[in-house]
Amino acid sequence: MGNSFEKFRKNDVYLIVILIVIGIAGLILMQAVKKQGGTVVVKVDGKVYKELKLSENQTVEIVNDKGNKNILEIKDGKVDMTYADCNNQVCVNHKKIMYNGETIICMPNDVIVEIHSDDDSNVDAVAR
Ligand SMILES: [Zn+2]
């Protein structure tokens, strides 16, 4: 009798552990999907210049009205400014961005790179 009770408790613990593991896996998966679904919005002179998928590896050349050039690289869900002909190089020295709301700004060239995750599309009231 006491034996079967112990077995029951053991199975219970296994069940709880399995549920926790599934829960954590689900959270990680959701996070990954969220990251994949992001959009990289490039603005030049305050206007939307290009919209890119965060999930697609690509290198994009950005040229503003004055002919200034920036090169943006999207790789493995991370966005990096790899080149700019601006005088301060703040944007090139900026760390790679990957999360919703993060930005890389090149003030001299008037270039703004923003990450928008797909599930908060109603927050774009910031558009000027
Ligand atoms: Zn710059």
PDB file of C-alpha atoms and ligand atoms in Angstrom:
ATOM      1  CA  MET A   1       0.000   0.000   0.000  1.00  0.00           C
ATOM      2  CA  GLY A   2       2.696   2.440   1.089  1.00  0.00           C
ATOM      3  CA  ASN A   3       4.669   1.448  -1.993  1.00  0.00           C
ATOM      4  CA  SER A   4       1.986   2.403  -4.515  1.00  0.00           C
ATOM      5  CA  PHE A   5       1.482   5.716  -2.753  1.00  0.00           C
ATOM      6  CA  GLU A   6       5.172   6.502  -3.221  1.00  0.00           C
ATOM      7  CA  LYS A   7       4.909   5.604  -6.907  1.00  0.00           C
ATOM      8  CA  PHE A   8       1.983   7.980  -7.291  1.00  0.00           C
ATOM      9  CA  ARG A   9       3.956  10.810  -5.759  1.00  0.00           C
ATOM     10  CA  LYS A  10       6.881  10.080  -8.024  1.00  0.00           C
ATOM     11  CA  ASN A  11       4.685  10.169 -11.152  1.00  0.00           C
ATOM     12  CA  ASP A  12       3.231  13.427  -9.914  1.00  0.00           C
ATOM     13  CA  VAL A  13       6.664  14.983  -9.678  1.00  0.00           C
ATOM     14  CA  TYR A  14       7.511  13.758 -13.189  1.00  0.00           C
ATOM     15  CA  LEU A  15       4.299  15.279 -14.505  1.00  0.00           C
ATOM     16  CA  ILE A  16       5.072  18.634 -12.908  1.00  0.00           C
ATOM     17  CA  VAL A  17       8.626  18.598 -14.265  1.00  0.00           C
ATOM     18  CA  ILE A  18       7.347  17.769 -17.766  1.00  0.00           C
ATOM     19  CA  LEU A  19       4.776  20.572 -17.594  1.00  0.00           C
ATOM     20  CA  ILE A  20       7.454  23.056 -16.502  1.00  0.00           C
ATOM     21  CA  VAL A  21       9.760  21.947 -19.323  1.00  0.00           C
ATOM     22  CA  ILE A  22       6.940  22.321 -21.878  1.00  0.00           C
ATOM     23  CA  GLY A  23       6.129  25.739 -20.448  1.00  0.00           C
ATOM     24  CA  ILE A  24       9.730  26.939 -20.698  1.00  0.00           C
ATOM     25  CA  ALA A  25      10.106  25.501 -24.209  1.00  0.00           C
ATOM     26  CA  GLY A  26       6.930  27.310 -25.232  1.00  0.00           C
ATOM     27  CA  LEU A  27       8.238  30.594 -23.860  1.00  0.00           C
ATOM     28  CA  ILE A  28      11.545  30.211 -25.677  1.00  0.00           C
ATOM     29  CA  LEU A  29       9.709  29.347 -28.888  1.00  0.00           C
ATOM     30  CA  MET A  30       7.433  32.381 -28.564  1.00  0.00           C
ATOM     31  CA  GLN A  31      10.447  34.595 -27.969  1.00  0.00           C
ATOM     32  CA  ALA A  32      12.141  33.180 -31.081  1.00  0.00           C
ATOM     33  CA  VAL A  33       9.048  33.684 -33.215  1.00  0.00           C
ATOM     34  CA  LYS A  34       8.701  37.226 -31.895  1.00  0.00           C
ATOM     35  CA  LYS A  35      12.302  37.969 -32.799  1.00  0.00           C
ATOM     36  CA  GLN A  36      11.867  36.485 -36.270  1.00  0.00           C
ATOM     37  CA  GLY A  37       8.766  38.545 -36.984  1.00  0.00           C
ATOM     38  CA  GLY A  38      10.430  41.914 -36.619  1.00  0.00           C
ATOM     39  CA  THR A  39      10.642  44.644 -39.204  1.00  0.00           C
ATOM     40  CA  VAL A  40      13.639  46.906 -39.631  1.00  0.00           C
ATOM     41  CA  VAL A  41      12.441  50.384 -40.558  1.00  0.00           C
ATOM     42  CA  VAL A  42      15.008  52.678 -42.159  1.00  0.00           C
ATOM     43  CA  LYS A  43      14.152  56.378 -42.141  1.00  0.00           C
ATOM     44  CA  VAL A  44      16.060  59.030 -44.048  1.00  0.00           C
ATOM     45  CA  ASP A  45      15.298  62.727 -43.478  1.00  0.00           C
ATOM     46  CA  GLY A  46      12.338  61.676 -41.318  1.00  0.00           C
ATOM     47  CA  LYS A  47      10.693  59.639 -44.070  1.00  0.00           C
ATOM     48  CA  VAL A  48      10.470  55.856 -44.375  1.00  0.00           C
ATOM     49  CA  TYR A  49      13.167  54.827 -46.822  1.00  0.00           C
ATOM     50  CA  LYS A  50      12.985  51.066 -46.594  1.00  0.00           C
ATOM     51  CA  GLU A  51      11.298  48.347 -44.580  1.00  0.00           C
ATOM     52  CA  LEU A  52      13.269  45.148 -44.204  1.00  0.00           C
ATOM     53  CA  LYS A  53      12.644  41.792 -42.606  1.00  0.00           C
ATOM     54  CA  LEU A  54      14.763  41.110 -39.553  1.00  0.00           C
ATOM     55  CA  SER A  55      14.721  37.407 -40.415  1.00  0.00           C
ATOM     56  CA  GLU A  56      16.372  37.878 -43.828  1.00  0.00           C
ATOM     57  CA  ASN A  57      20.132  38.225 -43.973  1.00  0.00           C
ATOM     58  CA  GLN A  58      20.969  41.141 -46.245  1.00  0.00           C
ATOM     59  CA  THR A  59      23.191  44.134 -46.781  1.00  0.00           C
ATOM     60  CA  VAL A  60      21.490  47.389 -47.683  1.00  0.00           C
ATOM     61  CA  GLU A  61      22.937  50.592 -49.015  1.00  0.00           C
ATOM     62  CA  ILE A  62      21.261  53.762 -47.805  1.00  0.00           C
ATOM     63  CA  VAL A  63      21.878  56.996 -49.710  1.00  0.00           C
ATOM     64  CA  ASN A  64      20.272  60.254 -48.604  1.00  0.00           C
ATOM     65  CA  ASP A  65      19.396  63.326 -50.665  1.00  0.00           C
ATOM     66  CA  LYS A  66      22.858  64.816 -50.213  1.00  0.00           C
ATOM     67  CA  GLY A  67      24.510  61.627 -51.458  1.00  0.00           C
ATOM     68  CA  ASN A  68      25.739  60.516 -48.041  1.00  0.00           C
ATOM     69  CA  LYS A  69      26.039  56.793 -47.711  1.00  0.00           C
ATOM     70  CA  ASN A  70      25.389  54.264 -44.945  1.00  0.00           C
ATOM     71  CA  ILE A  71      25.576  50.507 -45.213  1.00  0.00           C
ATOM     72  CA  LEU A  72      23.354  48.393 -43.015  1.00  0.00           C
ATOM     73  CA  GLU A  73      23.792  44.702 -42.464  1.00  0.00           C
ATOM     74  CA  ILE A  74      21.111  42.342 -41.189  1.00  0.00           C
ATOM     75  CA  LYS A  75      22.505  39.016 -40.105  1.00  0.00           C
ATOM     76  CA  ASP A  76      21.066  36.294 -37.859  1.00  0.00           C
ATOM     77  CA  GLY A  77      18.357  38.643 -36.586  1.00  0.00           C
ATOM     78  CA  LYS A  78      20.812  41.380 -35.679  1.00  0.00           C
ATOM     79  CA  VAL A  79      21.142  44.779 -37.327  1.00  0.00           C
ATOM     80  CA  ASP A  80      24.502  46.479 -37.662  1.00  0.00           C
ATOM     81  CA  MET A  81      25.660  49.669 -39.356  1.00  0.00           C
ATOM     82  CA  THR A  82      28.844  48.486 -41.021  1.00  0.00           C
ATOM     83  CA  TYR A  83      29.744  51.630 -42.935  1.00  0.00           C
ATOM     84  CA  ALA A  84      28.943  55.329 -42.936  1.00  0.00           C
ATOM     85  CA  ASP A  85      30.641  58.338 -44.461  1.00  0.00           C
ATOM     86  CA  CYS A  86      29.518  60.561 -41.578  1.00  0.00           C
ATOM     87  CA  ASN A  87      32.089  62.482 -39.562  1.00  0.00           C
ATOM     88  CA  ASN A  88      31.442  61.079 -36.081  1.00  0.00           C
ATOM     89  CA  GLN A  89      30.995  57.334 -36.820  1.00  0.00           C
ATOM     90  CA  VAL A  90      28.644  57.035 -33.841  1.00  0.00           C
ATOM     91  CA  CYS A  91      26.328  54.799 -35.869  1.00  0.00           C
ATOM     92  CA  VAL A  92      29.147  52.484 -36.979  1.00  0.00           C
ATOM     93  CA  ASN A  93      30.421  52.167 -33.424  1.00  0.00           C
ATOM     94  CA  HIS A  94      26.900  51.463 -32.131  1.00  0.00           C
ATOM     95  CA  LYS A  95      26.335  47.919 -30.926  1.00  0.00           C
ATOM     96  CA  LYS A  96      24.197  45.611 -33.025  1.00  0.00           C
ATOM     97  CA  ILE A  97      20.490  45.907 -32.325  1.00  0.00           C
ATOM     98  CA  MET A  98      17.943  43.088 -32.295  1.00  0.00           C
ATOM     99  CA  TYR A  99      15.055  43.965 -29.967  1.00  0.00           C
ATOM    100  CA  ASN A 100      11.810  45.812 -30.537  1.00  0.00           C
ATOM    101  CA  GLY A 101      12.226  49.562 -30.130  1.00  0.00           C
ATOM    102  CA  GLU A 102      16.004  49.617 -30.436  1.00  0.00           C
ATOM    103  CA  THR A 103      17.512  52.158 -32.802  1.00  0.00           C
ATOM    104  CA  ILE A 104      20.735  53.083 -34.537  1.00  0.00           C
ATOM    105  CA  ILE A 105      20.841  56.756 -35.424  1.00  0.00           C
ATOM    106  CA  CYS A 106      23.225  58.515 -37.772  1.00  0.00           C
ATOM    107  CA  MET A 107      22.708  62.182 -36.949  1.00  0.00           C
ATOM    108  CA  PRO A 108      24.996  63.692 -39.623  1.00  0.00           C
ATOM    109  CA  ASN A 109      23.315  61.703 -42.427  1.00  0.00           C
ATOM    110  CA  ASP A 110      19.821  61.911 -40.917  1.00  0.00           C
ATOM    111  CA  VAL A 111      19.415  58.137 -40.949  1.00  0.00           C
ATOM    112  CA  ILE A 112      17.362  56.296 -38.339  1.00  0.00           C
ATOM    113  CA  VAL A 113      17.157  52.519 -38.151  1.00  0.00           C
ATOM    114  CA  GLU A 114      14.422  51.114 -35.922  1.00  0.00           C
ATOM    115  CA  ILE A 115      13.250  47.639 -35.027  1.00  0.00           C
ATOM    116  CA  HIS A 116       9.516  47.068 -34.825  1.00  0.00           C
ATOM    117  CA  SER A 117       8.150  43.728 -33.722  1.00  0.00           C
ATOM    118  CA  ASP A 118       4.990  42.733 -35.552  1.00  0.00           C
ATOM    119  CA  ASP A 119       2.697  42.478 -32.539  1.00  0.00           C
ATOM    120  CA  ASP A 120       2.695  46.146 -31.564  1.00  0.00           C
ATOM    121  CA  SER A 121       1.890  47.783 -34.861  1.00  0.00           C
ATOM    122  CA  ASN A 122      -0.400  50.271 -33.089  1.00  0.00           C
ATOM    123  CA  VAL A 123       2.549  51.985 -31.436  1.00  0.00           C
ATOM    124  CA  ASP A 124       3.589  53.699 -34.670  1.00  0.00           C
ATOM    125  CA  ALA A 125       2.051  56.983 -33.540  1.00  0.00           C
ATOM    126  CA  VAL A 126       5.701  58.086 -33.268  1.00  0.00           C
ATOM    127  CA  ALA A 127       5.741  58.607 -37.052  1.00  0.00           C
ATOM    128  CA  ARG A 128       6.176  62.278 -37.706  1.00  0.00           C
TER     129      ARG A 128
HETATM  130 ZN    ZN B   1      26.861  58.013 -38.711  1.00  0.00          ZN
END
